[in-house]
Coordinates of N, CA and C in Angstrom, one line a residue:
M17 N 25.6 -9.9 -10.4 CA 24.5 -9.1 -10.2 C 23.5 -9.3 -11.3
A18 N 22.2 -9.6 -10.9 CA 21.2 -9.8 -11.9 C 20.6 -8.5 -12.5
M19 N 20.1 -8.5 -13.6 CA 19.4 -7.3 -14.1 C 18.2 -7.1 -13.3
I20 N 17.5 -8.2 -13.0 CA 16.2 -8.2 -12.5 C 16.2 -9.1 -11.2
D21 N 15.9 -8.5 -10.0 CA 15.9 -9.4 -8.9 C 14.5 -9.7 -8.5
I22 N 14.4 -11.0 -8.0 CA 13.0 -11.5 -7.7 C 12.6 -10.8 -6.3
N23 N 11.4 -10.4 -6.3 CA 10.9 -9.7 -5.1 C 10.2 -10.8 -4.3
W24 N 10.9 -11.3 -3.2 CA 10.5 -12.4 -2.5 C 9.5 -11.9 -1.4
T25 N 9.4 -10.7 -1.1 CA 8.5 -10.1 -0.1 C 7.8 -9.0 -0.7
P26 N 6.8 -9.3 -1.5 CA 6.0 -8.2 -2.1 C 5.1 -7.5 -1.1
T27 N 4.8 -6.2 -1.3 CA 4.0 -5.6 -0.4 C 2.6 -5.8 -0.8
R28 N 1.6 -5.3 0.1 CA 0.2 -5.5 -0.3 C -0.1 -4.7 -1.6
R29 N 0.5 -3.6 -1.8 CA 0.2 -2.8 -3.0 C 0.7 -3.6 -4.2
D30 N 1.9 -4.2 -4.1 CA 2.4 -5.0 -5.2 C 1.4 -6.2 -5.5
L31 N 0.9 -6.8 -4.6 CA 0.0 -7.9 -4.7 C -1.3 -7.4 -5.3
R32 N -1.9 -6.3 -4.9 CA -3.0 -5.7 -5.5 C -2.8 -5.4 -7.0
V33 N -1.7 -4.7 -7.3 CA -1.3 -4.5 -8.7 C -1.3 -5.8 -9.5
F34 N -0.6 -6.8 -8.9 CA -0.7 -8.1 -9.6 C -2.0 -8.6 -9.9
G35 N -2.9 -8.5 -8.9 CA -4.2 -9.0 -9.0 C -4.9 -8.2 -10.3
V36 N -4.8 -6.9 -10.3 CA -5.4 -6.1 -11.3 C -4.8 -6.5 -12.7
I37 N -3.5 -6.7 -12.7 CA -2.8 -7.1 -14.0 C -3.4 -8.4 -14.4
M38 N -3.5 -9.4 -13.5 CA -4.0 -10.6 -13.8 C -5.5 -10.6 -14.4
L39 N -6.2 -9.8 -13.8 CA -7.6 -9.6 -14.2 C -7.7 -9.1 -15.5
I40 N -6.9 -8.0 -15.9 CA -6.9 -7.5 -17.2 C -6.3 -8.5 -18.2
G41 N -5.1 -9.0 -17.9 CA -4.3 -9.9 -18.7 C -5.2 -11.2 -19.1
C42 N -5.8 -11.7 -18.0 CA -6.5 -12.9 -18.3 C -7.8 -12.6 -19.1
G43 N -8.4 -11.5 -19.0 CA -9.5 -11.0 -19.8 C -9.1 -10.9 -21.2
I44 N -8.0 -10.3 -21.5 CA -7.5 -10.2 -22.8 C -7.2 -11.6 -23.5
V45 N -6.5 -12.4 -22.7 CA -6.1 -13.8 -23.3 C -7.4 -14.6 -23.4
G46 N -8.4 -14.5 -22.5 CA -9.7 -15.2 -22.6 C -10.4 -14.8 -23.9
A47 N -10.5 -13.5 -24.2 CA -11.1 -13.0 -25.3 C -10.4 -13.4 -26.6
V48 N -9.0 -13.5 -26.7 CA -8.4 -14.0 -27.8 C -8.6 -15.5 -28.0
L49 N -8.6 -16.3 -26.9 CA -9.0 -17.7 -27.1 C -10.4 -17.9 -27.6
R50 N -11.4 -17.1 -27.1 CA -12.7 -17.2 -27.7 C -12.9 -16.8 -29.1
S51 N -12.0 -15.9 -29.5 CA -12.1 -15.5 -30.9 C -11.5 -16.6 -31.9
Y52 N -10.8 -17.6 -31.3 CA -10.2 -18.6 -32.1 C -11.1 -19.9 -31.8
D53 N -12.4 -19.7 -31.4 CA -13.2 -20.8 -31.3 C -12.8 -21.8 -30.0
L54 N -12.1 -21.3 -29.1 CA -11.7 -22.0 -27.9 C -12.5 -21.4 -26.7
A55 N -13.9 -21.6 -26.8 CA -14.7 -20.9 -25.8 C -14.5 -21.5 -24.4
A56 N -14.2 -22.8 -24.3 CA -14.0 -23.5 -22.9 C -12.8 -22.9 -22.3
A57 N -11.7 -22.9 -23.1 CA -10.4 -22.3 -22.6 C -10.5 -21.0 -22.2
G58 N -11.2 -20.2 -23.0 CA -11.4 -18.8 -22.7 C -12.1 -18.6 -21.4
K59 N -13.1 -19.4 -21.1 CA -14.0 -19.2 -19.8 C -13.1 -19.6 -18.7
I60 N -12.1 -20.6 -18.8 CA -11.4 -21.1 -17.8 C -10.2 -20.0 -17.5
V61 N -9.7 -19.3 -18.5 CA -8.8 -18.3 -18.3 C -9.4 -17.0 -17.6
W62 N -10.7 -16.8 -18.0 CA -11.4 -15.7 -17.4 C -11.7 -16.0 -15.9
A63 N -12.1 -17.2 -15.6 CA -12.4 -17.6 -14.2 C -11.1 -17.6 -13.4
V64 N -10.1 -18.0 -13.9 CA -8.8 -17.8 -13.2 C -8.4 -16.4 -13.0
G65 N -8.5 -15.7 -13.9 CA -8.1 -14.2 -13.9 C -9.1 -13.5 -12.9
A66 N -10.4 -13.8 -13.0 CA -11.4 -13.1 -12.1 C -11.0 -13.5 -10.6
G67 N -10.7 -14.8 -10.4 CA -10.5 -15.3 -9.0 C -9.2 -14.7 -8.5
I68 N -8.1 -14.6 -9.3 CA -6.9 -14.0 -8.7 C -7.2 -12.5 -8.6
G69 N -7.8 -11.9 -9.5 CA -8.0 -10.5 -9.5 C -8.8 -10.0 -8.3
V70 N -10.0 -10.7 -7.9 CA -10.7 -10.4 -6.7 C -10.0 -10.8 -5.5
L71 N -9.2 -11.8 -5.4 CA -8.4 -12.2 -4.3 C -7.4 -11.2 -4.1
G72 N -6.7 -10.6 -5.2 CA -5.7 -9.7 -5.1 C -6.2 -8.3 -4.5
L73 N -7.5 -8.0 -4.9 CA -8.0 -6.8 -4.4 C -8.6 -6.9 -3.0
A74 N -9.2 -8.1 -2.6 CA -9.9 -8.3 -1.3 C -8.8 -8.8 -0.3
A75 N -8.0 -9.6 -0.6 CA -7.1 -10.3 0.3 C -5.7 -10.5 -0.3
P76 N -4.9 -9.4 -0.5 CA -3.7 -9.6 -1.2 C -2.8 -10.8 -0.6
P77 N -2.7 -11.0 0.7 CA -1.7 -12.2 1.1 C -2.1 -13.5 0.5
L78 N -3.4 -13.7 0.1 CA -3.7 -15.0 -0.5 C -3.1 -15.1 -1.9
V79 N -2.8 -14.0 -2.5 CA -2.3 -14.1 -3.9 C -0.8 -14.3 -4.0
K80 N -0.1 -14.1 -2.8 CA 1.4 -14.2 -2.7 C 1.9 -15.5 -3.3
P81 N 1.4 -16.8 -3.1 CA 1.9 -17.9 -3.7 C 1.9 -17.8 -5.2
V82 N 0.8 -17.4 -5.7 CA 0.6 -17.3 -7.3 C 1.7 -16.3 -7.9
Y83 N 1.8 -15.2 -7.1 CA 2.7 -14.1 -7.5 C 4.2 -14.7 -7.6
L84 N 4.6 -15.3 -6.5 CA 5.9 -15.8 -6.5 C 6.1 -17.0 -7.5
L85 N 5.1 -17.8 -7.7 CA 5.3 -19.0 -8.7 C 5.4 -18.4 -10.1
L86 N 4.6 -17.3 -10.4 CA 4.8 -16.8 -11.8 C 6.0 -16.0 -11.9
T87 N 6.4 -15.4 -10.8 CA 7.7 -14.7 -10.9 C 8.9 -15.5 -11.1
V88 N 8.9 -16.7 -10.4 CA 10.0 -17.7 -10.4 C 10.0 -18.4 -11.8
V89 N 8.8 -18.7 -12.3 CA 8.7 -19.3 -13.7 C 9.1 -18.4 -14.8
S90 N 8.7 -17.1 -14.7 CA 9.1 -16.1 -15.8 C 10.4 -15.5 -15.7
W91 N 11.1 -15.6 -14.5 CA 12.4 -15.0 -14.5 C 13.4 -15.5 -15.4
P92 N 13.6 -16.9 -15.5 CA 14.5 -17.4 -16.6 C 14.2 -17.0 -18.0
I93 N 13.0 -17.0 -18.4 CA 12.5 -16.5 -19.7 C 13.0 -15.1 -19.9
G94 N 12.7 -14.2 -19.0 CA 13.2 -12.8 -19.0 C 14.7 -12.7 -19.2
Y95 N 15.5 -13.5 -18.4 CA 17.0 -13.4 -18.3 C 17.4 -13.8 -19.7
V96 N 16.9 -14.9 -20.2 CA 17.4 -15.4 -21.5 C 17.0 -14.4 -22.7
V97 N 15.8 -13.9 -22.7 CA 15.4 -13.0 -23.8 C 16.1 -11.7 -23.6
S98 N 16.4 -11.1 -22.4 CA 17.1 -9.9 -22.4 C 18.5 -10.0 -22.8
H99 N 19.2 -11.1 -22.5 CA 20.5 -11.4 -23.0 C 20.5 -11.6 -24.5
V100 N 19.5 -12.3 -25.0 CA 19.6 -12.5 -26.5 C 19.3 -11.2 -27.2
V101 N 18.4 -10.4 -26.8 CA 18.1 -9.0 -27.3 C 19.3 -8.1 -27.3
L102 N 20.0 -8.1 -26.1 CA 21.3 -7.4 -26.1 C 22.3 -7.8 -27.0
A103 N 22.5 -9.1 -27.1 CA 23.5 -9.7 -27.9 C 23.2 -9.4 -29.4
V104 N 22.0 -9.6 -29.8 CA 21.6 -9.2 -31.2 C 21.8 -7.8 -31.5
F105 N 21.5 -7.0 -30.6 CA 21.6 -5.5 -30.7 C 23.1 -5.2 -30.9
Y106 N 24.0 -5.8 -30.0 CA 25.4 -5.4 -30.2 C 26.0 -6.0 -31.4
Y107 N 25.8 -7.3 -31.7 CA 26.4 -7.8 -32.8 C 25.9 -7.5 -34.1
V108 N 24.6 -7.2 -34.2 CA 24.0 -6.8 -35.5 C 24.1 -5.2 -35.7
I109 N 23.7 -4.5 -34.8 CA 23.6 -3.0 -34.9 C 25.1 -2.4 -34.8
I110 N 25.6 -2.6 -33.6 CA 26.9 -1.9 -33.4 C 28.1 -2.5 -34.2
T111 N 28.2 -3.8 -34.2 CA 29.3 -4.4 -34.9 C 29.1 -4.2 -36.4
G112 N 27.9 -4.4 -36.8 CA 27.5 -4.1 -38.2 C 27.8 -2.7 -38.7
T113 N 27.4 -1.7 -38.0 CA 27.9 -0.4 -38.3 C 29.3 -0.2 -38.3
G114 N 30.1 -0.7 -37.4 CA 31.5 -0.6 -37.5 C 32.2 -1.3 -38.7
L115 N 31.6 -2.4 -39.1 CA 32.2 -3.1 -40.3 C 31.8 -2.3 -41.6
I116 N 30.6 -1.7 -41.5 CA 30.2 -1.0 -42.8 C 31.1 0.3 -42.8
F117 N 31.3 0.9 -41.7 CA 32.2 2.1 -41.7 C 33.6 1.7 -42.2
R118 N 34.1 0.5 -41.7 CA 35.5 0.2 -42.2 C 35.5 -0.1 -43.8
L119 N 34.5 -0.8 -44.2 CA 34.4 -1.1 -45.6 C 34.4 0.1 -46.6
V120 N 33.7 1.1 -46.0 CA 33.6 2.3 -46.9 C 34.6 3.4 -46.6
G121 N 35.5 3.1 -45.6 CA 36.6 3.9 -45.3 C 36.2 5.1 -44.3
R122 N 35.1 5.1 -43.7 CA 34.7 6.3 -42.9 C 35.4 6.2 -41.6
D123 N 36.0 7.3 -41.1 CA 36.7 7.4 -39.9 C 36.2 8.6 -39.1
P124 N 35.0 8.5 -38.4 CA 34.4 9.6 -37.8 C 35.2 10.3 -36.8
L125 N 36.2 9.6 -36.1 CA 37.0 10.1 -35.0 C 38.2 10.5 -35.6
Q126 N 38.7 10.5 -36.8 CA 39.8 11.0 -37.5 C 41.0 10.3 -36.8
R127 N 41.0 9.0 -36.6 CA 42.1 8.3 -36.0 C 43.2 7.7 -37.0
K128 N 43.2 8.1 -38.1 CA 44.1 7.5 -39.1 C 45.5 8.0 -38.7
F129 N 46.5 7.1 -38.8 CA 47.9 7.4 -38.5 C 48.6 8.0 -39.7
E130 N 49.2 9.2 -39.5 CA 49.9 9.9 -40.4 C 51.3 10.1 -40.1
P131 N 52.3 9.3 -40.5 CA 53.6 9.4 -40.0 C 54.3 10.7 -40.3
G132 N 53.9 11.4 -41.3 CA 54.6 12.7 -41.7 C 53.9 13.9 -41.0
A133 N 52.9 13.8 -40.3 CA 52.3 14.9 -39.7 C 53.0 15.4 -38.5
P134 N 53.3 16.7 -38.4 CA 54.1 17.1 -37.3 C 53.2 17.1 -36.0
S135 N 51.9 17.1 -36.2 CA 51.0 17.2 -35.0 C 49.6 16.7 -35.4
Y136 N 48.9 16.2 -34.5 CA 47.4 15.9 -34.8 C 46.5 16.9 -34.2
W137 N 47.0 18.0 -33.9 CA 46.2 19.1 -33.3 C 45.4 19.8 -34.4
Q138 N 44.1 20.0 -34.3 CA 43.3 20.6 -35.1 C 42.7 21.8 -34.5
P139 N 43.1 23.1 -34.8 CA 42.6 24.3 -34.1 C 41.1 24.5 -34.6
K140 N 40.3 24.9 -33.6 CA 39.0 25.1 -33.8 C 38.7 26.6 -33.6
T141 N 37.9 27.2 -34.5 CA 37.6 28.6 -34.4 C 36.2 28.8 -33.9
L142 N 35.9 29.7 -33.0 CA 34.6 30.0 -32.5 C 34.2 31.2 -33.1
P143 N 32.9 31.4 -33.2 CA 32.4 32.6 -33.8 C 32.8 33.9 -33.1
D144 N 32.9 33.9 -31.7 CA 33.2 35.1 -31.0 C 34.4 34.8 -30.1
A145 N 35.6 34.2 -30.8 CA 36.7 33.8 -30.0 C 37.4 34.8 -29.3
G146 N 37.4 36.1 -29.7 CA 38.1 37.1 -29.1 C 37.3 37.8 -27.9
N147 N 36.0 37.5 -27.8 CA 35.2 38.1 -26.7 C 35.2 37.3 -25.5
R148 N 35.8 37.9 -24.4 CA 35.9 37.2 -23.2 C 34.7 37.1 -22.4
E149 N 33.8 37.9 -22.7 CA 32.5 37.9 -22.0 C 31.8 36.5 -22.2
R150 N 32.1 35.8 -23.2 CA 31.4 34.6 -23.5 C 31.7 33.6 -22.4
Y151 N 32.8 33.6 -21.6 CA 33.2 32.7 -20.6 C 32.2 32.8 -19.5
F152 N 31.5 34.0 -19.4 CA 30.5 34.1 -18.2 C 29.2 33.9 -18.7
R153 N 29.0 33.5 -20.0 CA 27.7 33.2 -20.6 C 27.8 31.7 -21.2
Q154 N 28.1 30.7 -20.5 CA 28.4 29.4 -21.0 C 27.1 28.8 -21.7
F155 N 26.0 29.1 -21.2 CA 24.8 28.4 -21.6 C 23.8 29.4 -22.3

């Protein structure tokens, strides 16, 4: 089971949203390119974004091939990046925290084995333990 499934049959609304996103995204990318003295590339990106944006708003089915192409091209990138991010999170954050706890001797679940202990039961005292009315007021 994949984390993200490719939408092979986008609705007209999906294609319109894609057109608007392309219009905005290409506008931003074109502005960044122009700020780096790449005016020709910026104009090309603006033209592509404007074309896809206008087509997406006026005739969404015409944008479907571009939508599917970009979805298929970007899916492997998202798949790899998501797995790398999850692996880094697990091995750096979770495993690192566990190793640090072991090094400093912290046992938050109190799982140490005590062979001489008669029981591992730890009685808890509540502020109003004798009051039976608290069972009817749980929250």
